[in-house]
DNA sequence: CAGTCTACTATTTTT
DNA sequence: TAGTAGACTG
């Protein structure tokens, strides 16, 4: 066993304290670059080696698979890998899936339930809204879907929401939520938010299950705690047995350790609440808080800039990062005339850094606020031949052809999965059109049977065309054929069978659309992904390796299954995950991997010779670090984003995003903006980002501080040369309370003005009949009265 | 039923 | 500008 005593010396005092603290809940506030992952992994090693904790008693939760993998790998570097295998180091979602696969039966779900991603759940909501005959203009399915997601994040079920529904909108939403949830249940499916919510429900409703996990996991560690939403917060509370429904007196609660940094919370728009970290000491009165402020990543100049920016946010716990890495060079600033010019500057600098032998391209990252901004960089990078890699954007598993085949696989794994079934019904084209689909749906509703069952009884469906019926027969026969071979085939074999027997591949092969060529390639890659999965498979994500030495458990493990557990939980079937029996990967395992584990092609390896420049959004950059960072598009309206300018909280989140961006840089930081930027075809003139003003002047050396085309802060567009659709017209300067007339809505009152320059928006109230509407002032046919 | 056309909309997104 | 979703027509 490696001596941990020695390695504790690599830690600073607060880090060491965080590693060794015991006996009460622990909050570690870890500033950017303060060695958070190191502390977490050392803490785990310390638990195992010094405190006699068994690996099976540790549950470490992260948000991303990448973080989980990294933590696991780094723990393995400290202790034996066999021990590391018995720990649960998982994302919130995969941990919940493990629990739900075992216990979901109590909630009426099959253990092979399907996981719907955001696209699937939107599709289902669309079907639900159509079924309810809702006007998509007044009740947009997309918005309903988002709202249901928010409700689930708040653990508000449809009944509770329905009771308090007042307006028509809310009532319809409650109805849609109810129906949506019923459809999910019928399809044996859960959406992402269900994974968390239903696990909380399960633990709250079945105290024996909750107790089982509390007895089992004596240590619960949570990473990125500032990103937890309410449901995840409640889940953690359930796991440690505080605030739960069961009697906590029976045995001591598990020890909780959370790590986070409120200043790096950038996912509030997804329901994350900063509250969870700010109020940790109130939630857990015994808690100890440790602050990590020494940064091991960046130069002091970079940290000073970051500190200055984040300080503008009110109501935060004061925290000042410092570094002993030296002052470092100043930040380089650049004002470009347009976005191409900006990209050219970035490329030029990267070339220069490379030529001077200071940095290789792989040490450089370019950040931007929105994915759309990547295009220009891509253009310029290609033109100059500088190798690059864009992280994010259209993801592999979101491509149409992959989703089509996935839908087949899901139907094979779970025939009741209606969303997937309806997706492939007429893919490839086989003559089952909207008409036929509708009559099957109607028939299913009337007979109170599932869509899948209705399909198999299609001959009884009223008003179905003979031609359609024949096509449906062929389709169900095809499915049966595939279902037959599925149980004895590996995932990759199943995929190949689907590709060939459905005619999907030949349809693409016969197409003359060039896009379809790359589709075929993607599908080939998909088969490879499946093969790779089979080769590296080490046991299912769920179930699998439980206790490694069941007998040694402190106190008898009372399994949640009552009688079954009495025969010795852990010693039985569950234990075979490791060792002797190499488990065969099932289709369900494969599908789960795909839904829960995002992209294979992510951040390029830094140490590859020369390597490539990494381009990504600021959000994707969280958790990463690069020797050289370019923060681009520093313009009000771009970053901070136009849509955040009105809301105080959202602007604060943008500022945190800026903080995250700045603190990614280790040695060199560049900040740039462009005077003109084309958005959706039309150029717009943006003023400098307010975040630029928040960086102390003496930290920045401006390579170019003014644009040639817009010497001072331009007010409005010098309307482009070519006549736009709208004849040139006075753009009114509006203020709240102004009366205006609109060409089609008539007279109204300005309620809200928001945004900058060309992108100024106004909310105008046209009275009871029409209500409030938002306009882009530049384009709206409004006149000030 | 299937291909084509038009109208619409447009952050960030760990799972 | 560009991608998509629904309507329209052959």
mmCIF file of C-alpha atoms in Angstrom, chain A residues 162-328:
data_model
loop_
_atom_site.group_PDB
_atom_site.id
_atom_site.type_symbol
_atom_site.label_atom_id
_atom_site.label_comp_id
_atom_site.label_asym_id
_atom_site.label_seq_id
_atom_site.Cartn_x
_atom_site.Cartn_y
_atom_site.Cartn_z
ATOM 1 C CA UNK A 162 -52.700 20.704 -11.024
ATOM 2 C CA UNK A 163 -54.159 21.694 -7.671
ATOM 3 C CA UNK A 164 -52.572 25.101 -7.760
ATOM 4 C CA UNK A 165 -53.114 25.749 -11.466
ATOM 5 C CA UNK A 166 -54.970 29.024 -11.963
ATOM 6 C CA UNK A 167 -54.676 30.342 -15.473
ATOM 7 C CA UNK A 168 -55.702 28.500 -18.589
ATOM 8 C CA UNK A 169 -52.049 28.073 -19.456
ATOM 9 C CA UNK A 170 -51.354 26.398 -16.153
ATOM 10 C CA UNK A 171 -54.388 24.182 -16.360
ATOM 11 C CA UNK A 172 -53.477 22.963 -19.811
ATOM 12 C CA UNK A 173 -49.927 22.470 -18.704
ATOM 13 C CA UNK A 174 -51.053 20.411 -15.732
ATOM 14 C CA UNK A 175 -53.171 18.288 -18.031
ATOM 15 C CA UNK A 176 -50.326 17.817 -20.488
ATOM 16 C CA UNK A 177 -47.908 16.996 -17.677
ATOM 17 C CA UNK A 178 -50.285 14.318 -16.399
ATOM 18 C CA UNK A 179 -50.816 12.766 -19.794
ATOM 19 C CA UNK A 180 -47.136 13.010 -20.632
ATOM 20 C CA UNK A 181 -46.227 11.186 -17.463
ATOM 21 C CA UNK A 182 -48.819 8.517 -18.106
ATOM 22 C CA UNK A 183 -47.502 7.977 -21.621
ATOM 23 C CA UNK A 184 -43.974 7.690 -20.325
ATOM 24 C CA UNK A 185 -45.034 5.135 -17.778
ATOM 25 C CA UNK A 186 -46.961 3.144 -20.354
ATOM 26 C CA UNK A 187 -43.941 3.151 -22.605
ATOM 27 C CA UNK A 188 -41.764 1.895 -19.769
ATOM 28 C CA UNK A 189 -39.675 4.999 -20.165
ATOM 29 C CA UNK A 190 -38.174 7.708 -17.994
ATOM 30 C CA UNK A 191 -36.866 11.062 -19.077
ATOM 31 C CA UNK A 192 -33.662 12.508 -17.668
ATOM 32 C CA UNK A 193 -35.446 14.437 -14.985
ATOM 33 C CA UNK A 194 -37.409 11.360 -13.933
ATOM 34 C CA UNK A 195 -34.194 9.564 -13.146
ATOM 35 C CA UNK A 196 -33.580 11.953 -10.290
ATOM 36 C CA UNK A 197 -37.173 12.677 -9.306
ATOM 37 C CA UNK A 198 -38.287 9.064 -9.249
ATOM 38 C CA UNK A 199 -35.268 8.043 -7.221
ATOM 39 C CA UNK A 200 -36.158 10.677 -4.647
ATOM 40 C CA UNK A 201 -39.768 9.500 -4.698
ATOM 41 C CA UNK A 202 -38.621 5.929 -4.259
ATOM 42 C CA UNK A 203 -36.427 6.732 -1.298
ATOM 43 C CA UNK A 204 -39.133 8.838 0.301
ATOM 44 C CA UNK A 205 -41.886 6.320 -0.243
ATOM 45 C CA UNK A 206 -39.974 3.211 0.757
ATOM 46 C CA UNK A 207 -38.032 3.797 3.958
ATOM 47 C CA UNK A 208 -36.552 0.312 3.769
ATOM 48 C CA UNK A 209 -34.926 1.150 0.460
ATOM 49 C CA UNK A 210 -33.613 4.425 1.813
ATOM 50 C CA UNK A 211 -32.253 2.694 4.854
ATOM 51 C CA UNK A 212 -30.580 0.063 2.764
ATOM 52 C CA UNK A 213 -28.583 2.652 0.871
ATOM 53 C CA UNK A 214 -27.818 4.646 3.994
ATOM 54 C CA UNK A 215 -26.421 1.592 5.689
ATOM 55 C CA UNK A 216 -24.490 0.728 2.620
ATOM 56 C CA UNK A 217 -22.960 4.076 1.701
ATOM 57 C CA UNK A 218 -21.268 5.377 4.789
ATOM 58 C CA UNK A 219 -19.583 8.132 2.792
ATOM 59 C CA UNK A 220 -21.280 10.298 0.226
ATOM 60 C CA UNK A 221 -19.144 12.742 -1.742
ATOM 61 C CA UNK A 222 -20.614 15.236 -4.180
ATOM 62 C CA UNK A 223 -18.620 17.194 -6.712
ATOM 63 C CA UNK A 224 -19.711 20.503 -8.304
ATOM 64 C CA UNK A 225 -22.281 21.000 -5.606
ATOM 65 C CA UNK A 226 -23.091 24.492 -6.880
ATOM 66 C CA UNK A 227 -24.655 22.877 -9.928
ATOM 67 C CA UNK A 228 -27.162 20.751 -8.061
ATOM 68 C CA UNK A 229 -30.825 21.472 -8.561
ATOM 69 C CA UNK A 230 -33.506 21.007 -5.964
ATOM 70 C CA UNK A 231 -34.189 17.386 -6.862
ATOM 71 C CA UNK A 232 -30.523 16.504 -6.610
ATOM 72 C CA UNK A 233 -30.322 18.339 -3.325
ATOM 73 C CA UNK A 234 -33.182 16.293 -1.947
ATOM 74 C CA UNK A 235 -31.597 13.145 -3.280
ATOM 75 C CA UNK A 236 -28.424 13.855 -1.360
ATOM 76 C CA UNK A 237 -30.439 14.543 1.776
ATOM 77 C CA UNK A 238 -32.216 11.239 1.354
ATOM 78 C CA UNK A 239 -28.956 9.409 0.892
ATOM 79 C CA UNK A 240 -27.483 10.779 4.072
ATOM 80 C CA UNK A 241 -30.775 10.425 5.898
ATOM 81 C CA UNK A 242 -31.215 13.981 7.033
ATOM 82 C CA UNK A 243 -34.566 15.541 6.497
ATOM 83 C CA UNK A 244 -35.868 12.167 5.377
ATOM 84 C CA UNK A 245 -38.948 10.402 6.591
ATOM 85 C CA UNK A 246 -37.232 7.551 8.314
ATOM 86 C CA UNK A 247 -35.963 7.374 11.842
ATOM 87 C CA UNK A 248 -32.372 8.565 11.857
ATOM 88 C CA UNK A 249 -31.756 7.287 15.361
ATOM 89 C CA UNK A 250 -31.327 3.671 14.313
ATOM 90 C CA UNK A 251 -27.772 4.136 13.096
ATOM 91 C CA UNK A 252 -25.431 7.075 12.554
ATOM 92 C CA UNK A 253 -25.976 8.960 9.316
ATOM 93 C CA UNK A 254 -23.523 8.627 6.464
ATOM 94 C CA UNK A 255 -20.783 11.239 6.287
ATOM 95 C CA UNK A 256 -21.372 13.863 3.640
ATOM 96 C CA UNK A 257 -18.678 15.802 1.842
ATOM 97 C CA UNK A 258 -19.535 18.287 -0.886
ATOM 98 C CA UNK A 259 -17.224 20.359 -3.037
ATOM 99 C CA UNK A 260 -18.155 23.391 -5.032
ATOM 100 C CA UNK A 261 -17.687 27.011 -5.905
ATOM 101 C CA UNK A 262 -20.671 29.314 -6.107
ATOM 102 C CA UNK A 263 -18.708 31.603 -8.408
ATOM 103 C CA UNK A 264 -18.581 28.878 -11.018
ATOM 104 C CA UNK A 265 -22.281 28.177 -11.070
ATOM 105 C CA UNK A 266 -23.289 28.588 -14.706
ATOM 106 C CA UNK A 267 -26.207 26.230 -15.019
ATOM 107 C CA UNK A 268 -28.960 28.088 -13.219
ATOM 108 C CA UNK A 269 -30.841 28.093 -16.508
ATOM 109 C CA UNK A 270 -31.088 24.353 -16.119
ATOM 110 C CA UNK A 271 -32.439 24.531 -12.626
ATOM 111 C CA UNK A 272 -29.221 24.562 -10.619
ATOM 112 C CA UNK A 273 -29.559 26.580 -7.438
ATOM 113 C CA UNK A 274 -26.681 28.381 -5.908
ATOM 114 C CA UNK A 275 -28.754 28.244 -2.768
ATOM 115 C CA UNK A 276 -27.686 24.681 -2.119
ATOM 116 C CA UNK A 277 -24.114 25.665 -1.552
ATOM 117 C CA UNK A 278 -24.811 29.024 0.090
ATOM 118 C CA UNK A 279 -27.120 27.452 2.626
ATOM 119 C CA UNK A 280 -25.176 24.293 3.259
ATOM 120 C CA UNK A 281 -24.334 25.321 6.789
ATOM 121 C CA UNK A 282 -27.989 25.941 7.505
ATOM 122 C CA UNK A 283 -29.041 22.632 5.986
ATOM 123 C CA UNK A 284 -26.404 20.806 7.981
ATOM 124 C CA UNK A 285 -25.824 22.769 11.183
ATOM 125 C CA UNK A 286 -22.904 20.595 12.241
ATOM 126 C CA UNK A 287 -21.113 21.299 9.009
ATOM 127 C CA UNK A 288 -17.516 22.326 8.747
ATOM 128 C CA UNK A 289 -16.552 24.646 5.909
ATOM 129 C CA UNK A 290 -13.110 24.808 4.366
ATOM 130 C CA UNK A 291 -12.034 27.419 1.876
ATOM 131 C CA UNK A 292 -9.447 26.648 -0.780
ATOM 132 C CA UNK A 293 -8.072 29.883 -2.190
ATOM 133 C CA UNK A 294 -4.617 29.013 -3.337
ATOM 134 C CA UNK A 295 -4.642 28.553 -7.053
ATOM 135 C CA UNK A 296 -2.146 26.263 -8.723
ATOM 136 C CA UNK A 297 -3.128 27.029 -12.246
ATOM 137 C CA UNK A 298 -2.743 30.625 -13.292
ATOM 138 C CA UNK A 299 -0.505 33.629 -13.017
ATOM 139 C CA UNK A 300 -1.425 36.381 -10.592
ATOM 140 C CA UNK A 301 -2.370 38.804 -13.374
ATOM 141 C CA UNK A 302 -4.962 36.386 -14.659
ATOM 142 C CA UNK A 303 -6.303 35.796 -11.169
ATOM 143 C CA UNK A 304 -6.459 39.513 -10.459
ATOM 144 C CA UNK A 305 -8.574 39.981 -13.551
ATOM 145 C CA UNK A 306 -10.847 37.126 -12.516
ATOM 146 C CA UNK A 307 -11.171 38.400 -8.962
ATOM 147 C CA UNK A 308 -11.982 41.919 -10.154
ATOM 148 C CA UNK A 309 -14.738 40.723 -12.452
ATOM 149 C CA UNK A 310 -16.417 38.333 -10.050
ATOM 150 C CA UNK A 311 -16.311 40.905 -7.291
ATOM 151 C CA UNK A 312 -19.015 42.828 -9.108
ATOM 152 C CA UNK A 313 -21.487 40.156 -8.197
ATOM 153 C CA UNK A 314 -23.313 41.028 -5.003
ATOM 154 C CA UNK A 315 -24.059 38.702 -2.111
ATOM 155 C CA UNK A 316 -21.249 36.289 -2.550
ATOM 156 C CA UNK A 317 -18.928 34.794 -0.056
ATOM 157 C CA UNK A 318 -15.718 36.781 -0.309
ATOM 158 C CA UNK A 319 -12.972 34.691 -1.767
ATOM 159 C CA UNK A 320 -9.720 35.856 -3.294
ATOM 160 C CA UNK A 321 -7.665 33.535 -5.402
ATOM 161 C CA UNK A 322 -3.934 33.880 -5.146
ATOM 162 C CA UNK A 323 -1.049 32.168 -6.776
ATOM 163 C CA UNK A 324 2.645 31.740 -6.294
ATOM 164 C CA UNK A 325 3.215 31.253 -9.985
ATOM 165 C CA UNK A 326 4.394 34.832 -10.424
ATOM 166 C CA UNK A 327 2.745 37.899 -11.896
ATOM 167 C CA UNK A 328 3.035 36.743 -15.483
#
